[in-house]
Coordinates of C-alpha atoms in Angstrom, one line a residue:
M1134 CA -6.3 -19.5 15.0
S1135 CA -9.3 -20.3 17.1
T1136 CA -9.4 -17.3 19.4
R1137 CA -10.3 -13.7 18.5
K1138 CA -6.9 -12.6 19.6
A1139 CA -5.0 -14.9 17.3
R1140 CA -2.8 -13.4 14.7
L1141 CA -4.7 -13.0 11.4
R1142 CA -3.1 -14.3 8.2
V1143 CA -3.1 -11.6 5.6
Y1144 CA -5.8 -12.2 2.9
D1145 CA -6.5 -15.8 4.0
D1146 CA -8.2 -14.5 7.1
T1147 CA -8.6 -10.8 6.6
K1148 CA -10.6 -10.8 3.4
A1149 CA -13.6 -12.1 5.2
L1150 CA -13.5 -9.1 7.5
F1151 CA -14.5 -6.7 4.7
H1152 CA -17.7 -6.0 2.8
L1153 CA -16.7 -6.5 -0.9
P1154 CA -19.5 -6.3 -3.5
D1155 CA -20.0 -9.3 -5.7
G1156 CA -18.5 -8.9 -9.1
V1157 CA -16.1 -6.2 -8.1
I1158 CA -12.3 -6.2 -7.9
Y1159 CA -11.3 -3.3 -5.8
L1160 CA -7.9 -1.8 -6.6
D1161 CA -8.6 1.6 -5.2
G1162 CA -7.9 1.1 -1.5
N1163 CA -5.1 3.7 -2.0
S1164 CA -7.9 6.3 -2.4
L1165 CA -10.7 4.9 -0.2
G1166 CA -10.4 1.7 1.7
A1167 CA -13.1 -1.0 1.7
L1168 CA -15.6 -1.2 4.5
P1169 CA -14.7 -3.4 7.5
F1170 CA -17.8 -5.3 8.7
G1171 CA -17.0 -4.2 12.3
V1172 CA -17.6 -0.6 11.5
A1173 CA -21.4 -0.6 11.3
E1174 CA -21.7 -2.4 14.7
R1175 CA -19.3 -0.1 16.4
V1176 CA -20.8 3.1 15.1
N1177 CA -24.3 1.8 15.9
R1178 CA -23.2 1.1 19.4
V1179 CA -21.8 4.6 19.8
I1180 CA -25.1 6.1 18.4
T1181 CA -27.5 4.0 20.5
A1182 CA -25.8 3.0 23.7
E1183 CA -23.4 6.0 24.1
W1184 CA -25.0 9.0 22.4
G1185 CA -28.6 7.6 22.8
N1186 CA -28.4 6.5 26.5
E1187 CA -25.5 8.5 27.9
L1188 CA -26.2 11.7 26.0
I1189 CA -23.6 14.4 27.0
R1190 CA -22.4 12.2 29.9
A1191 CA -20.7 10.0 27.2
W1192 CA -17.8 12.6 26.9
N1193 CA -16.7 11.1 30.3
S1194 CA -18.4 7.8 30.6
A1195 CA -17.7 6.5 27.1
G1196 CA -14.3 8.2 26.9
W1197 CA -15.1 10.5 24.0
Y1198 CA -12.9 13.3 25.2
A1199 CA -9.8 11.0 25.4
Q1200 CA -10.4 9.5 21.9
P1201 CA -7.9 11.7 20.0
R1202 CA -5.0 10.6 22.1
H1203 CA -6.2 7.0 22.7
V1204 CA -6.7 6.4 19.0
G1205 CA -3.5 8.2 18.2
D1206 CA -1.6 5.7 20.3
R1207 CA -3.1 2.9 18.3
I1208 CA -2.0 4.5 15.1
A1209 CA 1.5 5.2 16.5
R1210 CA 2.1 1.4 16.5
L1211 CA 1.6 1.3 12.8
I1212 CA 3.9 4.2 12.0
G1213 CA 6.8 3.6 14.3
A1214 CA 6.0 6.4 16.6
E1215 CA 6.4 6.8 20.4
A1216 CA 3.5 6.4 22.7
G1217 CA 1.8 9.8 23.3
S1218 CA 3.2 11.4 20.2
V1219 CA 0.2 11.1 17.8
M1220 CA -3.0 13.1 17.9
V1221 CA -6.1 12.3 15.8
G1222 CA -8.7 14.7 14.5
D1223 CA -9.5 17.3 11.9
T1224 CA -8.4 16.7 8.2
L1225 CA -5.1 16.0 6.7
S1226 CA -4.9 19.5 5.2
L1227 CA -5.3 21.0 8.7
K1228 CA -2.7 18.7 10.2
V1229 CA 0.0 19.4 7.6
Y1230 CA -0.8 23.1 8.1
Q1231 CA -0.2 22.7 11.8
A1232 CA 3.0 20.8 11.3
L1233 CA 4.4 23.2 8.7
A1234 CA 3.6 26.2 10.9
A1235 CA 5.3 24.7 13.9
A1236 CA 8.3 23.7 11.8
L1237 CA 8.8 27.2 10.4
D1238 CA 8.6 28.7 13.9
M1239 CA 11.4 26.3 14.9
N1240 CA 13.6 27.5 12.1
A1241 CA 12.6 31.2 12.0
S1242 CA 15.9 32.5 10.5
R1243 CA 15.4 30.5 7.3
K1244 CA 12.8 31.2 4.6
V1245 CA 12.6 28.3 2.2
V1246 CA 10.2 25.4 2.3
L1247 CA 11.5 22.6 0.1
S1248 CA 9.0 20.2 -1.5
D1249 CA 8.7 18.2 -4.8
T1250 CA 6.5 18.2 -7.8
G1251 CA 5.2 14.8 -6.8
N1252 CA 3.7 16.1 -3.5
F1253 CA 0.0 16.0 -3.2
P1254 CA -1.4 19.4 -4.4
T1255 CA -3.3 20.1 -1.2
D1256 CA -0.1 20.0 0.8
L1257 CA 1.3 22.6 -1.6
Y1258 CA -1.8 24.7 -1.4
M1259 CA -1.7 24.7 2.4
A1260 CA 1.9 25.8 2.3
E1261 CA 1.1 28.6 -0.1
G1262 CA -1.7 29.8 2.1
L1263 CA 0.4 29.6 5.3
I1264 CA 3.2 31.5 3.7
A1265 CA 0.8 34.2 2.5
T1266 CA -0.7 34.5 5.9
L1267 CA 2.6 34.7 7.7
G1268 CA 3.9 37.4 5.4
R1269 CA 7.5 36.9 6.5
G1270 CA 9.1 36.4 3.1
H1271 CA 9.0 32.6 3.0
Q1272 CA 9.0 30.8 -0.3
L1273 CA 7.9 27.4 -1.4
R1274 CA 10.6 25.8 -3.6
L1275 CA 9.7 22.8 -5.8
V1276 CA 12.0 20.3 -7.5
A1277 CA 11.6 17.0 -9.2
P1278 CA 11.2 14.1 -6.7
E1279 CA 14.6 12.6 -7.7
E1280 CA 16.3 16.0 -7.1
I1281 CA 15.2 16.4 -3.4
E1282 CA 18.4 15.2 -1.8
A1283 CA 20.6 17.3 -4.0
A1284 CA 18.4 20.4 -3.3
L1285 CA 19.0 20.2 0.5
S1286 CA 21.1 23.1 1.8
E1287 CA 21.6 25.4 4.8
E1288 CA 19.1 27.9 3.4
I1289 CA 16.2 25.4 3.7
A1290 CA 14.0 25.8 6.7
V1291 CA 11.7 22.8 6.2
L1292 CA 11.7 19.7 4.1
Y1293 CA 8.0 19.1 3.4
I1294 CA 7.2 16.0 1.4
T1295 CA 5.0 13.0 1.0
E1296 CA 6.8 9.7 1.5
V1297 CA 5.0 7.9 -1.3
D1298 CA 4.0 9.9 -4.5
Y1299 CA 0.2 9.8 -4.9
R1300 CA 0.5 9.4 -8.7
T1301 CA 3.4 7.1 -9.4
G1302 CA 3.8 5.3 -6.1
R1303 CA 7.5 6.4 -5.9
R1304 CA 8.8 6.2 -2.4
H1305 CA 11.3 8.5 -0.7
D1306 CA 13.9 7.2 1.6
M1307 CA 12.7 8.7 4.9
A1308 CA 15.7 7.8 7.0
K1309 CA 18.3 9.0 4.5
L1310 CA 16.6 12.3 3.7
T1311 CA 15.8 13.0 7.4
A1312 CA 19.4 12.4 8.4
K1313 CA 20.8 14.6 5.7
A1314 CA 18.2 17.3 6.4
H1315 CA 19.1 17.3 10.1
A1316 CA 22.8 17.5 9.3
L1317 CA 22.0 20.8 7.5
G1318 CA 19.8 22.2 10.3
I1319 CA 16.5 21.5 8.4
V1320 CA 13.3 20.5 10.1
T1321 CA 11.3 17.7 8.5
V1322 CA 7.6 17.3 7.8
W1323 CA 6.4 14.0 6.3
D1324 CA 3.0 13.3 4.8
L1325 CA 2.1 9.6 5.3
A1326 CA -1.2 9.5 3.4
H1327 CA 0.0 6.7 1.2
S1328 CA 2.3 5.0 3.8
A1329 CA 0.2 4.4 6.9
G1330 CA -1.3 0.9 6.6
A1331 CA 0.6 0.3 3.4
L1332 CA 4.2 -0.3 4.6
P1333 CA 6.2 -0.2 7.7
V1334 CA 7.1 3.3 8.8
D1335 CA 9.7 4.2 11.5
L1336 CA 9.2 7.8 12.5
A1337 CA 11.1 7.4 15.8
G1338 CA 13.9 5.4 14.2
S1339 CA 14.3 7.9 11.4
G1340 CA 14.3 10.9 13.7
A1341 CA 11.4 12.6 11.8
D1342 CA 10.3 15.9 13.4
F1343 CA 6.6 16.0 12.2
A1344 CA 4.4 13.7 10.2
A1345 CA 0.7 13.7 9.3
G1346 CA -1.5 11.3 7.5
C1347 CA -5.1 10.3 6.7
T1348 CA -7.0 7.2 7.8
Y1349 CA -9.5 6.6 5.0
K1350 CA -7.1 5.0 2.5
Y1351 CA -5.1 1.9 3.7
L1352 CA -6.4 2.2 7.2
N1353 CA -10.0 1.7 5.9
A1354 CA -11.7 4.1 8.3
G1355 CA -14.3 5.5 5.8
P1356 CA -14.9 8.7 3.7
G1357 CA -14.0 11.8 5.6
A1358 CA -12.3 9.8 8.4
P1359 CA -10.1 11.9 10.7
A1360 CA -6.4 12.6 10.1
F1361 CA -3.5 12.2 12.5
L1362 CA -0.5 14.4 13.4
Y1363 CA 2.8 13.2 14.9
V1364 CA 5.1 15.5 16.8
A1365 CA 8.5 14.1 17.9
P1366 CA 8.5 14.0 21.8
R1367 CA 11.6 16.1 21.8
H1368 CA 9.6 19.0 20.3
A1369 CA 6.2 18.4 21.8
D1370 CA 6.3 20.7 24.8
G1371 CA 7.9 23.6 22.8
V1372 CA 6.1 23.8 19.5
R1373 CA 3.6 26.6 18.8
A1374 CA 0.1 25.6 18.0
A1375 CA -0.8 27.8 15.0
L1376 CA -4.5 26.7 15.2
S1377 CA -5.0 27.4 18.9
G1378 CA -8.4 25.7 19.4
W1379 CA -10.1 25.3 22.7
M1380 CA -9.4 21.5 22.9
G1381 CA -5.7 22.3 22.7
H1382 CA -5.8 24.6 25.7
A1383 CA -4.1 23.5 28.9
K1384 CA -7.5 23.9 30.8
P1385 CA -10.2 23.8 28.1
F1386 CA -13.1 23.7 30.6
A1387 CA -11.8 26.6 32.7
F1388 CA -12.9 28.8 29.7
E1389 CA -10.1 31.3 30.2
L1390 CA -10.1 34.2 27.8
A1391 CA -6.4 33.8 26.8
Y1392 CA -4.9 30.8 25.1
A1393 CA -2.4 28.6 27.1
A1394 CA -1.1 25.5 25.2
A1395 CA -1.6 22.1 26.7
G1396 CA 1.5 20.0 27.3
G1397 CA 2.9 17.7 24.7
V1398 CA 1.0 16.7 21.5
E1399 CA -2.3 17.6 23.2
R1400 CA -1.7 21.2 22.1
M1401 CA -2.3 20.1 18.6
R1402 CA -5.9 19.3 19.2
V1403 CA -8.2 22.0 17.6
G1404 CA -11.9 21.5 17.9
T1405 CA -14.4 18.9 19.0
P1406 CA -13.4 15.4 17.9
P1407 CA -15.6 13.6 15.3
V1408 CA -16.8 10.9 17.7
L1409 CA -18.8 8.8 15.1
A1410 CA -16.0 8.9 12.6
M1411 CA -13.5 8.1 15.3
A1412 CA -15.6 5.0 16.2
A1413 CA -15.4 3.8 12.6
L1414 CA -11.6 4.3 12.7
E1415 CA -11.3 2.3 15.9
A1416 CA -13.3 -0.6 14.4
S1417 CA -10.8 -0.7 11.5
L1418 CA -7.9 -0.5 13.8
D1419 CA -9.2 -3.6 15.6
I1420 CA -8.1 -5.5 12.4
W1421 CA -4.7 -3.9 12.5
N1422 CA -4.2 -5.0 16.1
R1423 CA -4.0 -8.6 14.7
V1424 CA -2.1 -8.0 11.5
D1425 CA 1.7 -7.9 11.0
I1426 CA 2.5 -4.8 8.8
A1427 CA 5.6 -6.6 7.6
E1428 CA 3.5 -9.4 6.2
V1429 CA 1.2 -6.8 4.5
R1430 CA 4.3 -5.2 2.9
T1431 CA 5.7 -8.5 1.7
R1432 CA 2.4 -9.5 0.1
S1433 CA 1.9 -6.1 -1.4
L1434 CA 5.2 -6.1 -3.2
A1435 CA 4.6 -9.6 -4.6
L1436 CA 1.2 -8.7 -5.8
G1437 CA 2.6 -5.4 -7.3
D1438 CA 5.3 -7.4 -9.2
L1439 CA 2.6 -9.8 -10.5
L1440 CA 0.4 -6.9 -11.8
I1441 CA 3.3 -5.2 -13.4
A1442 CA 4.4 -8.4 -15.2
E1443 CA 0.9 -9.3 -16.4
V1444 CA 0.0 -5.8 -17.7
E1445 CA 3.3 -5.3 -19.4
R1446 CA 3.1 -8.7 -21.1
R1447 CA -0.5 -8.1 -22.3
C1448 CA -0.7 -4.4 -22.8
P1449 CA 2.6 -2.8 -24.1
S1450 CA 0.8 0.5 -24.8
L1451 CA 0.6 1.1 -21.0
K1452 CA 3.8 2.7 -19.7
L1453 CA 4.8 1.8 -16.2
V1454 CA 5.6 4.9 -14.1
T1455 CA 5.9 3.1 -10.7
P1456 CA 9.5 2.2 -9.8
R1457 CA 10.3 -1.5 -10.4
A1458 CA 12.6 -1.7 -7.5
Q1459 CA 10.6 -2.8 -4.5
E1460 CA 12.3 -0.6 -2.0
R1461 CA 11.5 2.5 -4.1
R1462 CA 7.7 2.0 -4.3
G1463 CA 4.7 2.2 -2.1
S1464 CA 1.6 -0.1 -2.4
Q1465 CA 0.2 0.9 -5.8
V1466 CA 1.0 0.4 -9.4
S1467 CA 0.5 3.2 -11.9
F1468 CA 0.6 3.2 -15.7
A1469 CA 0.6 6.2 -18.1
F1470 CA -1.8 6.0 -21.0
D1471 CA -3.1 8.7 -23.3
G1472 CA -6.6 7.4 -23.0
G1473 CA -6.3 6.8 -19.3
Y1474 CA -9.4 8.4 -18.1
A1475 CA -11.7 6.7 -20.6
A1476 CA -9.9 3.4 -20.1
M1477 CA -10.4 3.6 -16.3
Q1478 CA -14.2 4.3 -16.8
A1479 CA -14.3 1.2 -19.0
L1480 CA -12.5 -0.9 -16.4
I1481 CA -14.9 0.3 -13.7
A1482 CA -17.9 -0.6 -15.9
R1483 CA -16.5 -4.1 -16.0
G1484 CA -16.1 -4.4 -12.2
L1485 CA -12.4 -3.4 -11.9
I1486 CA -12.2 -0.3 -9.8
G1487 CA -9.0 1.7 -9.9
D1488 CA -8.7 5.4 -10.5
F1489 CA -7.3 8.1 -12.7
R1490 CA -5.0 11.0 -11.9
A1491 CA -4.4 13.8 -14.5
P1492 CA -2.9 14.1 -17.0
D1493 CA -2.6 10.4 -17.9
I1494 CA -2.1 8.1 -14.9
M1495 CA -4.1 5.0 -14.2
R1496 CA -3.7 3.9 -10.6
F1497 CA -4.2 0.5 -9.1
G1498 CA -3.9 0.2 -5.3
I1499 CA -2.6 -3.1 -3.8
T1500 CA -4.3 -3.7 -0.5
P1501 CA -3.4 -7.2 0.6
L1502 CA -6.0 -7.4 3.4
Y1503 CA -8.6 -8.1 0.7
I1504 CA -6.7 -8.5 -2.5
G1505 CA -4.8 -11.6 -3.6
E1506 CA -3.3 -13.3 -6.6
A1507 CA -6.7 -14.3 -8.0
E1508 CA -8.0 -10.8 -8.0
V1509 CA -4.8 -9.4 -9.6
L1510 CA -4.9 -12.0 -12.4
K1511 CA -8.6 -11.3 -13.0
A1512 CA -7.8 -7.6 -13.1
A1513 CA -5.1 -8.2 -15.7
D1514 CA -7.7 -10.0 -17.8
I1515 CA -10.1 -7.1 -17.7
I1516 CA -7.3 -4.5 -18.4
E1517 CA -6.2 -6.6 -21.5
D1518 CA -9.8 -6.7 -22.7
V1519 CA -10.3 -3.0 -22.4
I1520 CA -6.9 -1.8 -23.8
V1521 CA -6.2 -4.4 -26.5
G1522 CA -9.9 -4.4 -27.6
E1523 CA -10.0 -0.6 -27.5
V1524 CA -13.2 -0.7 -25.6
W1525 CA -12.2 2.6 -23.9
R1526 CA -12.8 4.4 -27.2
R1527 CA -16.6 4.1 -26.8
P1528 CA -18.4 7.5 -26.4
E1529 CA -19.9 6.6 -23.0
Y1530 CA -16.4 6.4 -21.4
Q1531 CA -15.3 9.8 -22.6
V1532 CA -17.7 11.7 -20.2
V1533 CA -15.7 13.2 -17.4
N1534 CA -17.2 12.8 -13.9
A1535 CA -16.9 15.4 -11.1
V1536 CA -14.7 13.0 -9.1
T1537 CA -12.1 11.2 -11.2

């Protein structure tokens, strides 16, 4: 373990790579990851040495122009994707829009987009907006998460779901659902927002058509970090780029007046890449280059089991909504509680940071890169104090903030 290239032991080695404020137990990495120490140095270097000294030359000399594809290949390793199949840039909302638009074009004779009530609302909003814009008679059909498989049929154009439910942590079986969808002629679009960096993903092995995800959660790239889009190589040269930005043009610097799509996943580029944000992402990915995602998953599941056992033993009024079965959950533990919002504010005031999702869900993200058994047990102590002692009933915890 003496060289910089040595494999890092999850938590034993990796915790020291993150800035974690004293007195804080951070169980909200499923919403915004902690700050890797390497980010400040990397971004400062880009600002001073690249932007400062190279100025506009840095698009070539520092490789800024190639960042979206280069960083995409680094993410591809974490999500089981083929080299050259992942493009980074823009936001997750834009990336799911691009993916869904391309998928609908591939299945033009069908009109139904199937999703579930556990999907993240912005994905559904983007689908509604796209359907309205197209004006071709498409409809968005929602069923309960457990009813997705039974709802697949030959009238469905696109299966459009998030692998891990943002509220409950329930995990869909990607390989099983993709195989059944394909057997029925359905194109698949997967949202990996709560999967990438949390658990092993096998896009190529499962045969997924499209996938998108964000990098500010388990990948720890910072607020507003760029999203990524996966296009299966078998589709990449034929899909239509609904957002035909100049960076996705075959010859962007020829400045031709008509759009001509670039080859492969490059056509899914839209506008100028966020160079500073991309630098922060690259610094975070340096950690992932030395971490085994299978080890992260093993530790995540064990810590989740520990948190479930401790909270249920101490606080029976909290109702577990995360699946107990390890294969059916992501990397968070969620409980339902009528006073959930106020209880979470009381926990945060005591140094335990989780978050709340309406109407009554208290979420605790398990991020093994910087969370271990000691933090989980201390978190259980604080939860017990707040819930059993009814601390959450105090007036100061009833005030609802703009961001919950």
